[in-house]
Amino acid sequence: MTSHLHPPPDVPVQISSQHSSSERRVTPTWSIGVLKQKLEPVTGIPAASQRLVLSAAGSVEAQDDRQAEGTRGGREIAAADEEGTTLEGWRLGRGDAIFVYAPFLPPTFSALPLYERWLMYGKVHDLRPPSARPNLSDTSGVQKYTLPADEYAALPASVLAWKRAQKLGRFDPDAPARLEERARAHEEEARARGLAVGRRCRVGMEDTRRGEIAFLGPVPEIHAGGVPGGWWVGVRLDEPVGRNDGSVPSSSSEPTTAETSGQGQGAKEARYFDAGGAKRGVFVRPDRVEAGAFPALDELAELEEI
């Protein structure tokens, strides 16, 4: 019996579940009810819906003792009076673990080598039906806070404030002139490469990204190097391997780039061409487009030759 003058020390225990894993300290004098209440915020399973199962593994001496008790295969931590029954009867030891995991240990657990069984695995099972269990890994329904653009712009210590102080990107007084010069260079390169609306082409020298040039010109919504605008080539791809449908968000909390154009959610869109479907359009620089005789690929043609 534990002396009240010298209560047992807390035991470090690994608590794991489908959605979390962390080490916690467990006091053996806790009741089963107290343990379940403390596991609720850790595992997300209500105390009333928990089922605790303990399976022993540890040092050779502990293995022998627990095996004699018949606990190696797993023992349920439960009692008729869970508020009045403490954990002392389960002999928690240092290095033990409580898992919120599968309902049962694998049948071969007791046959595993000792070094694979050095932890004591206790499992906390959710007794609620699957339809009543919340999906804690799905964050799509979690309300997220978005800082308004005007409040962000007024912050004294932010990336935007630093760019403004360093005169970088759109805060560079020479940026418009450089952007215009760059646009002229891109337009001249497109002309030199024979790019024209309606011509067949391939993107990035990849045969899998063939299509037709559908747009040539500036796209102010796409930011390049922190500066909006620039001169772009819009390609209508044969296969859905692009990034948009020929449109880009016209208003967004974050600047659109050539890599993210068309991926904004809930933003108004500026359409530059009809790609014919999602991910069948892409905006690229002229140096990444090669115009020529690039007909649509027939994947069945290769099969007919076999």
mmCIF file of C-alpha atoms in Angstrom:
data_model
loop_
_atom_site.group_PDB
_atom_site.id
_atom_site.type_symbol
_atom_site.label_atom_id
_atom_site.label_comp_id
_atom_site.label_asym_id
_atom_site.label_seq_id
_atom_site.Cartn_x
_atom_site.Cartn_y
_atom_site.Cartn_z
ATOM 1 C CA MET A 1 0.000 0.000 0.000
ATOM 2 C CA THR A 2 1.291 3.446 -0.897
ATOM 3 C CA SER A 3 2.057 5.677 2.045
ATOM 4 C CA HIS A 4 0.219 8.992 2.047
ATOM 5 C CA LEU A 5 3.400 10.583 3.406
ATOM 6 C CA HIS A 6 5.339 9.457 0.337
ATOM 7 C CA PRO A 7 3.034 9.458 -2.673
ATOM 8 C CA PRO A 8 4.335 7.657 -5.761
ATOM 9 C CA PRO A 9 6.121 9.858 -8.283
ATOM 10 C CA ASP A 10 4.542 10.782 -11.581
ATOM 11 C CA VAL A 11 5.237 8.367 -14.418
ATOM 12 C CA PRO A 12 6.185 9.666 -17.894
ATOM 13 C CA VAL A 13 3.822 7.966 -20.342
ATOM 14 C CA GLN A 14 3.579 8.296 -24.119
ATOM 15 C CA ILE A 15 0.017 9.181 -25.130
ATOM 16 C CA SER A 16 -0.733 8.512 -28.799
ATOM 17 C CA SER A 17 -3.888 8.557 -30.873
ATOM 18 C CA GLN A 18 -4.976 8.728 -34.476
ATOM 19 C CA HIS A 19 -4.510 12.495 -34.412
ATOM 20 C CA SER A 20 -1.812 13.146 -31.793
ATOM 21 C CA SER A 21 1.219 11.793 -29.983
ATOM 22 C CA SER A 22 2.894 13.343 -26.941
ATOM 23 C CA GLU A 23 4.495 12.439 -23.624
ATOM 24 C CA ARG A 24 2.495 13.154 -20.475
ATOM 25 C CA ARG A 25 3.090 12.571 -16.784
ATOM 26 C CA VAL A 26 0.561 10.288 -15.081
ATOM 27 C CA THR A 27 0.090 10.082 -11.325
ATOM 28 C CA PRO A 28 -0.624 6.491 -10.221
ATOM 29 C CA THR A 29 -2.980 7.752 -7.489
ATOM 30 C CA TRP A 30 -5.304 9.211 -10.092
ATOM 31 C CA SER A 31 -8.606 7.470 -10.469
ATOM 32 C CA ILE A 32 -9.585 5.969 -13.821
ATOM 33 C CA GLY A 33 -12.160 8.731 -14.168
ATOM 34 C CA VAL A 34 -9.544 11.438 -13.640
ATOM 35 C CA LEU A 35 -7.245 9.836 -16.229
ATOM 36 C CA LYS A 36 -10.044 9.751 -18.794
ATOM 37 C CA GLN A 37 -10.890 13.396 -18.129
ATOM 38 C CA LYS A 38 -7.248 14.374 -18.632
ATOM 39 C CA LEU A 39 -7.032 12.309 -21.833
ATOM 40 C CA GLU A 40 -10.061 14.027 -23.366
ATOM 41 C CA PRO A 41 -8.286 17.274 -24.416
ATOM 42 C CA VAL A 42 -5.255 15.233 -25.486
ATOM 43 C CA THR A 43 -7.065 12.698 -27.669
ATOM 44 C CA GLY A 44 -10.270 14.528 -28.556
ATOM 45 C CA ILE A 45 -12.337 11.578 -27.294
ATOM 46 C CA PRO A 46 -14.925 12.371 -24.590
ATOM 47 C CA ALA A 47 -14.217 10.671 -21.269
ATOM 48 C CA ALA A 48 -17.504 8.804 -21.392
ATOM 49 C CA SER A 49 -16.607 7.327 -24.790
ATOM 50 C CA GLN A 50 -13.115 6.108 -23.921
ATOM 51 C CA ARG A 51 -12.100 2.487 -23.515
ATOM 52 C CA LEU A 52 -8.638 1.982 -22.022
ATOM 53 C CA VAL A 53 -6.656 -1.162 -22.737
ATOM 54 C CA LEU A 54 -3.216 -1.799 -21.284
ATOM 55 C CA SER A 55 -0.680 -4.240 -22.715
ATOM 56 C CA ALA A 56 2.520 -4.914 -20.851
ATOM 57 C CA ALA A 57 6.061 -4.850 -22.106
ATOM 58 C CA GLY A 58 9.177 -3.581 -20.398
ATOM 59 C CA SER A 59 12.210 -4.902 -18.624
ATOM 60 C CA VAL A 60 12.727 -8.645 -18.314
ATOM 61 C CA GLU A 61 11.678 -8.557 -14.657
ATOM 62 C CA ALA A 62 8.575 -6.529 -15.416
ATOM 63 C CA GLN A 63 7.746 -8.853 -18.297
ATOM 64 C CA ASP A 64 7.915 -11.886 -16.056
ATOM 65 C CA ASP A 65 5.815 -10.263 -13.325
ATOM 66 C CA ARG A 66 3.177 -8.953 -15.715
ATOM 67 C CA GLN A 67 3.084 -12.148 -17.709
ATOM 68 C CA ALA A 68 2.330 -14.001 -14.499
ATOM 69 C CA GLU A 69 -0.636 -11.705 -14.010
ATOM 70 C CA GLY A 70 -1.851 -12.516 -17.513
ATOM 71 C CA THR A 71 -1.438 -8.914 -18.716
ATOM 72 C CA ARG A 72 0.904 -9.396 -21.668
ATOM 73 C CA GLY A 73 -1.916 -9.783 -24.159
ATOM 74 C CA GLY A 74 -3.685 -6.639 -22.951
ATOM 75 C CA ARG A 75 -5.869 -5.756 -19.969
ATOM 76 C CA GLU A 76 -8.741 -3.326 -19.891
ATOM 77 C CA ILE A 77 -8.450 -0.427 -17.472
ATOM 78 C CA ALA A 78 -11.982 -0.355 -16.148
ATOM 79 C CA ALA A 79 -13.912 -0.729 -12.929
ATOM 80 C CA ALA A 80 -17.470 -0.540 -11.694
ATOM 81 C CA ASP A 81 -16.504 2.586 -9.742
ATOM 82 C CA GLU A 82 -14.033 4.384 -11.992
ATOM 83 C CA GLU A 83 -14.035 7.506 -9.828
ATOM 84 C CA GLY A 84 -13.011 5.490 -6.773
ATOM 85 C CA THR A 85 -10.517 3.134 -8.423
ATOM 86 C CA THR A 86 -6.939 4.379 -8.794
ATOM 87 C CA LEU A 87 -4.329 3.398 -11.361
ATOM 88 C CA GLU A 88 -2.055 1.831 -8.762
ATOM 89 C CA GLY A 89 -3.466 -1.600 -9.522
ATOM 90 C CA TRP A 90 -2.127 -1.402 -13.081
ATOM 91 C CA ARG A 91 1.457 -0.818 -11.943
ATOM 92 C CA LEU A 92 2.424 1.893 -14.406
ATOM 93 C CA GLY A 93 6.174 2.068 -14.920
ATOM 94 C CA ARG A 94 8.631 4.481 -16.428
ATOM 95 C CA GLY A 95 8.715 4.258 -20.225
ATOM 96 C CA ASP A 96 5.157 2.916 -20.514
ATOM 97 C CA ALA A 97 2.835 4.153 -23.248
ATOM 98 C CA ILE A 98 -0.894 4.687 -23.635
ATOM 99 C CA PHE A 99 -2.098 4.577 -27.197
ATOM 100 C CA VAL A 100 -5.294 5.896 -28.727
ATOM 101 C CA TYR A 101 -4.956 3.427 -31.542
ATOM 102 C CA ALA A 102 -6.307 0.238 -33.080
ATOM 103 C CA PRO A 103 -8.778 -1.801 -31.020
ATOM 104 C CA PHE A 104 -6.448 -4.750 -30.445
ATOM 105 C CA LEU A 105 -2.776 -5.598 -30.460
ATOM 106 C CA PRO A 106 -1.580 -7.762 -33.353
ATOM 107 C CA PRO A 107 -1.856 -11.486 -32.574
ATOM 108 C CA THR A 108 1.925 -11.829 -32.871
ATOM 109 C CA PHE A 109 2.671 -9.146 -30.272
ATOM 110 C CA SER A 110 3.744 -11.580 -27.551
ATOM 111 C CA ALA A 111 6.106 -13.292 -30.018
ATOM 112 C CA LEU A 112 7.966 -10.078 -30.880
ATOM 113 C CA PRO A 113 11.578 -9.687 -29.667
ATOM 114 C CA LEU A 114 11.925 -7.979 -26.317
ATOM 115 C CA TYR A 115 13.591 -4.892 -27.802
ATOM 116 C CA GLU A 116 10.425 -4.348 -29.875
ATOM 117 C CA ARG A 117 8.203 -4.691 -26.803
ATOM 118 C CA TRP A 118 10.098 -2.537 -24.336
ATOM 119 C CA LEU A 119 7.192 -0.095 -24.092
ATOM 120 C CA MET A 120 3.885 -0.895 -22.449
ATOM 121 C CA TYR A 121 1.112 -0.129 -24.913
ATOM 122 C CA GLY A 122 -2.192 1.074 -23.533
ATOM 123 C CA LYS A 123 -4.949 1.867 -25.976
ATOM 124 C CA VAL A 124 -7.772 4.351 -25.618
ATOM 125 C CA HIS A 125 -10.652 3.419 -27.914
ATOM 126 C CA ASP A 126 -13.432 5.734 -29.006
ATOM 127 C CA LEU A 127 -16.730 3.982 -28.287
ATOM 128 C CA ARG A 128 -18.767 6.494 -30.273
ATOM 129 C CA PRO A 129 -20.125 5.366 -33.655
ATOM 130 C CA PRO A 130 -18.013 6.566 -36.613
ATOM 131 C CA SER A 131 -20.715 9.046 -37.646
ATOM 132 C CA ALA A 132 -20.466 10.753 -34.253
ATOM 133 C CA ARG A 133 -16.674 11.104 -34.268
ATOM 134 C CA PRO A 134 -15.365 14.494 -35.459
ATOM 135 C CA ASN A 135 -12.693 14.482 -38.134
ATOM 136 C CA LEU A 136 -9.971 16.325 -36.231
ATOM 137 C CA SER A 137 -7.554 16.188 -39.166
ATOM 138 C CA ASP A 138 -9.873 18.105 -41.518
ATOM 139 C CA THR A 139 -9.215 21.843 -41.191
ATOM 140 C CA SER A 140 -11.382 22.916 -44.135
ATOM 141 C CA GLY A 141 -14.261 23.823 -41.844
ATOM 142 C CA VAL A 142 -12.154 25.704 -39.310
ATOM 143 C CA GLN A 143 -12.794 29.428 -39.387
ATOM 144 C CA LYS A 144 -9.534 31.224 -40.131
ATOM 145 C CA TYR A 145 -8.677 34.828 -39.408
ATOM 146 C CA THR A 146 -7.523 36.967 -42.315
ATOM 147 C CA LEU A 147 -5.885 40.282 -41.539
ATOM 148 C CA PRO A 148 -7.500 43.047 -43.618
ATOM 149 C CA ALA A 149 -5.150 44.521 -46.223
ATOM 150 C CA ASP A 150 -5.433 48.076 -44.856
ATOM 151 C CA GLU A 151 -4.561 46.940 -41.317
ATOM 152 C CA TYR A 152 -1.592 44.957 -42.618
ATOM 153 C CA ALA A 153 -0.387 47.951 -44.614
ATOM 154 C CA ALA A 154 -0.492 50.084 -41.453
ATOM 155 C CA LEU A 155 1.707 47.732 -39.410
ATOM 156 C CA PRO A 156 5.109 49.304 -38.649
ATOM 157 C CA ALA A 157 6.969 45.974 -38.429
ATOM 158 C CA SER A 158 6.045 43.730 -41.351
ATOM 159 C CA VAL A 159 7.544 42.455 -44.585
ATOM 160 C CA LEU A 160 5.493 45.048 -46.446
ATOM 161 C CA ALA A 161 6.848 47.852 -44.252
ATOM 162 C CA TRP A 162 10.399 46.589 -44.779
ATOM 163 C CA LYS A 163 9.945 46.508 -48.560
ATOM 164 C CA ARG A 164 8.526 50.013 -48.434
ATOM 165 C CA ALA A 165 11.495 51.244 -46.408
ATOM 166 C CA GLN A 166 13.989 49.495 -48.706
ATOM 167 C CA LYS A 167 12.105 50.628 -51.839
ATOM 168 C CA LEU A 168 11.792 47.122 -53.180
ATOM 169 C CA GLY A 169 9.312 45.672 -55.618
ATOM 170 C CA ARG A 170 6.398 47.980 -56.343
ATOM 171 C CA PHE A 171 7.870 50.571 -53.967
ATOM 172 C CA ASP A 172 10.886 51.010 -56.202
ATOM 173 C CA PRO A 173 10.415 54.353 -58.029
ATOM 174 C CA ASP A 174 12.200 52.910 -61.064
ATOM 175 C CA ALA A 175 10.079 49.730 -61.129
ATOM 176 C CA PRO A 176 7.511 50.950 -63.716
ATOM 177 C CA ALA A 177 10.231 51.905 -66.188
ATOM 178 C CA ARG A 178 12.021 48.588 -65.731
ATOM 179 C CA LEU A 179 8.753 46.698 -66.053
ATOM 180 C CA GLU A 180 7.936 48.478 -69.292
ATOM 181 C CA GLU A 181 11.399 47.728 -70.641
ATOM 182 C CA ARG A 182 11.057 44.072 -69.659
ATOM 183 C CA ALA A 183 7.645 43.860 -71.327
ATOM 184 C CA ARG A 184 9.096 45.251 -74.557
ATOM 185 C CA ALA A 185 11.901 42.676 -74.387
ATOM 186 C CA HIS A 186 9.392 39.845 -73.921
ATOM 187 C CA GLU A 187 7.269 41.098 -76.795
ATOM 188 C CA GLU A 188 10.280 41.277 -79.087
ATOM 189 C CA GLU A 189 11.332 37.776 -78.049
ATOM 190 C CA ALA A 190 7.839 36.443 -78.780
ATOM 191 C CA ARG A 191 7.984 38.022 -82.230
ATOM 192 C CA ALA A 192 11.451 36.571 -82.846
ATOM 193 C CA ARG A 193 10.263 33.102 -81.816
ATOM 194 C CA GLY A 194 7.303 33.295 -84.168
ATOM 195 C CA LEU A 195 4.682 33.183 -81.421
ATOM 196 C CA ALA A 196 1.190 34.152 -82.563
ATOM 197 C CA VAL A 197 -2.346 33.466 -81.417
ATOM 198 C CA GLY A 198 -3.632 30.263 -83.002
ATOM 199 C CA ARG A 199 -0.229 28.622 -83.526
ATOM 200 C CA ARG A 200 0.510 25.175 -82.155
ATOM 201 C CA CYS A 201 3.240 24.991 -79.525
ATOM 202 C CA ARG A 202 4.719 23.139 -76.610
ATOM 203 C CA VAL A 203 5.595 24.537 -73.185
ATOM 204 C CA GLY A 204 8.931 24.074 -71.458
ATOM 205 C CA MET A 205 10.233 21.776 -74.171
ATOM 206 C CA GLU A 206 7.904 19.072 -72.817
ATOM 207 C CA ASP A 207 5.948 17.011 -75.331
ATOM 208 C CA THR A 208 3.362 16.276 -72.667
ATOM 209 C CA ARG A 209 2.439 19.987 -72.521
ATOM 210 C CA ARG A 210 1.362 20.670 -76.073
ATOM 211 C CA GLY A 211 -1.329 23.104 -77.006
ATOM 212 C CA GLU A 212 -2.288 26.257 -78.865
ATOM 213 C CA ILE A 213 -1.326 29.846 -78.199
ATOM 214 C CA ALA A 214 -4.505 31.619 -77.111
ATOM 215 C CA PHE A 215 -3.244 34.931 -75.710
ATOM 216 C CA LEU A 216 -0.305 37.323 -76.039
ATOM 217 C CA GLY A 217 0.028 40.468 -73.955
ATOM 218 C CA PRO A 218 0.240 42.036 -70.493
ATOM 219 C CA VAL A 219 -1.461 40.460 -67.472
ATOM 220 C CA PRO A 220 -1.470 43.048 -64.641
ATOM 221 C CA GLU A 221 -2.849 40.541 -62.113
ATOM 222 C CA ILE A 222 0.299 38.373 -62.212
ATOM 223 C CA HIS A 223 3.183 39.615 -60.089
ATOM 224 C CA ALA A 224 6.755 38.982 -61.181
ATOM 225 C CA GLY A 225 9.534 39.812 -58.747
ATOM 226 C CA GLY A 226 7.036 41.644 -56.533
ATOM 227 C CA VAL A 227 6.029 43.953 -59.392
ATOM 228 C CA PRO A 228 2.583 43.557 -60.976
ATOM 229 C CA GLY A 229 2.154 43.233 -64.709
ATOM 230 C CA GLY A 230 4.459 41.975 -67.389
ATOM 231 C CA TRP A 231 4.018 40.373 -70.783
ATOM 232 C CA TRP A 232 2.791 36.782 -70.935
ATOM 233 C CA VAL A 233 1.872 33.983 -73.321
ATOM 234 C CA GLY A 234 -1.406 32.204 -72.596
ATOM 235 C CA VAL A 235 -1.511 28.610 -73.815
ATOM 236 C CA ARG A 236 -4.591 26.400 -74.186
ATOM 237 C CA LEU A 237 -3.214 22.933 -73.402
ATOM 238 C CA ASP A 238 -4.390 19.672 -74.960
ATOM 239 C CA GLU A 239 -4.345 17.896 -71.597
ATOM 240 C CA PRO A 240 -5.292 19.155 -68.101
ATOM 241 C CA VAL A 241 -1.684 19.644 -66.981
ATOM 242 C CA GLY A 242 -1.839 23.435 -66.586
ATOM 243 C CA ARG A 243 -2.599 25.758 -63.689
ATOM 244 C CA ASN A 244 -5.797 27.588 -64.586
ATOM 245 C CA ASP A 245 -8.658 27.847 -67.078
ATOM 246 C CA GLY A 246 -7.422 30.961 -68.850
ATOM 247 C CA SER A 247 -8.277 33.335 -66.016
ATOM 248 C CA VAL A 248 -6.456 34.761 -62.997
ATOM 249 C CA PRO A 249 -7.803 36.227 -59.731
ATOM 250 C CA SER A 250 -8.301 39.956 -60.077
ATOM 251 C CA SER A 251 -8.401 40.535 -56.312
ATOM 252 C CA SER A 252 -6.658 38.463 -53.685
ATOM 253 C CA SER A 253 -5.090 38.849 -50.265
ATOM 254 C CA GLU A 254 -1.821 37.614 -51.770
ATOM 255 C CA PRO A 255 -0.247 38.603 -55.064
ATOM 256 C CA THR A 256 -0.766 36.126 -57.865
ATOM 257 C CA THR A 257 2.292 34.559 -59.438
ATOM 258 C CA ALA A 258 2.682 32.608 -62.635
ATOM 259 C CA GLU A 259 2.768 29.423 -60.522
ATOM 260 C CA THR A 260 -0.410 30.177 -58.562
ATOM 261 C CA SER A 261 -2.488 31.991 -61.182
ATOM 262 C CA GLY A 262 -5.981 30.585 -61.305
ATOM 263 C CA GLN A 263 -5.712 28.866 -57.902
ATOM 264 C CA GLY A 264 -7.364 31.602 -55.852
ATOM 265 C CA GLN A 265 -10.585 30.670 -54.089
ATOM 266 C CA GLY A 266 -13.449 33.083 -53.769
ATOM 267 C CA ALA A 267 -11.654 35.832 -55.717
ATOM 268 C CA LYS A 268 -13.012 37.689 -58.743
ATOM 269 C CA GLU A 269 -11.419 36.501 -61.955
ATOM 270 C CA ALA A 270 -10.053 38.328 -64.971
ATOM 271 C CA ARG A 271 -10.412 36.089 -68.006
ATOM 272 C CA TYR A 272 -7.912 36.345 -70.857
ATOM 273 C CA PHE A 273 -8.886 33.273 -72.871
ATOM 274 C CA ASP A 274 -11.079 30.204 -72.653
ATOM 275 C CA ALA A 275 -8.931 27.154 -71.958
ATOM 276 C CA GLY A 276 -11.832 24.748 -72.315
ATOM 277 C CA GLY A 277 -11.653 23.387 -68.773
ATOM 278 C CA ALA A 278 -9.871 23.467 -65.452
ATOM 279 C CA LYS A 279 -6.075 23.130 -65.552
ATOM 280 C CA ARG A 280 -6.043 23.378 -69.351
ATOM 281 C CA GLY A 281 -4.566 26.870 -69.340
ATOM 282 C CA VAL A 282 -1.216 28.317 -68.345
ATOM 283 C CA PHE A 283 0.572 31.677 -68.513
ATOM 284 C CA VAL A 284 4.311 31.515 -69.273
ATOM 285 C CA ARG A 285 7.106 33.743 -70.533
ATOM 286 C CA PRO A 286 7.938 33.653 -74.260
ATOM 287 C CA ASP A 287 11.275 31.919 -73.679
ATOM 288 C CA ARG A 288 9.397 28.845 -72.409
ATOM 289 C CA VAL A 289 7.197 28.472 -75.485
ATOM 290 C CA GLU A 290 8.262 26.792 -78.733
ATOM 291 C CA ALA A 291 5.964 27.258 -81.711
ATOM 292 C CA GLY A 292 5.885 24.727 -84.533
ATOM 293 C CA ALA A 293 4.290 21.539 -85.818
ATOM 294 C CA PHE A 294 3.209 20.037 -82.528
ATOM 295 C CA PRO A 295 -0.073 18.196 -83.167
ATOM 296 C CA ALA A 296 -2.072 16.770 -80.320
ATOM 297 C CA LEU A 297 -0.597 13.490 -79.113
ATOM 298 C CA ASP A 298 -2.543 10.297 -79.763
ATOM 299 C CA GLU A 299 -1.785 7.962 -76.876
ATOM 300 C CA LEU A 300 -3.594 5.065 -78.589
ATOM 301 C CA ALA A 301 -1.345 5.303 -81.644
ATOM 302 C CA GLU A 302 1.563 3.748 -79.751
ATOM 303 C CA LEU A 303 -0.644 0.898 -78.577
ATOM 304 C CA GLU A 304 -1.682 0.114 -82.138
ATOM 305 C CA GLU A 305 1.973 -0.360 -83.121
ATOM 306 C CA ILE A 306 2.658 -2.937 -80.415
#
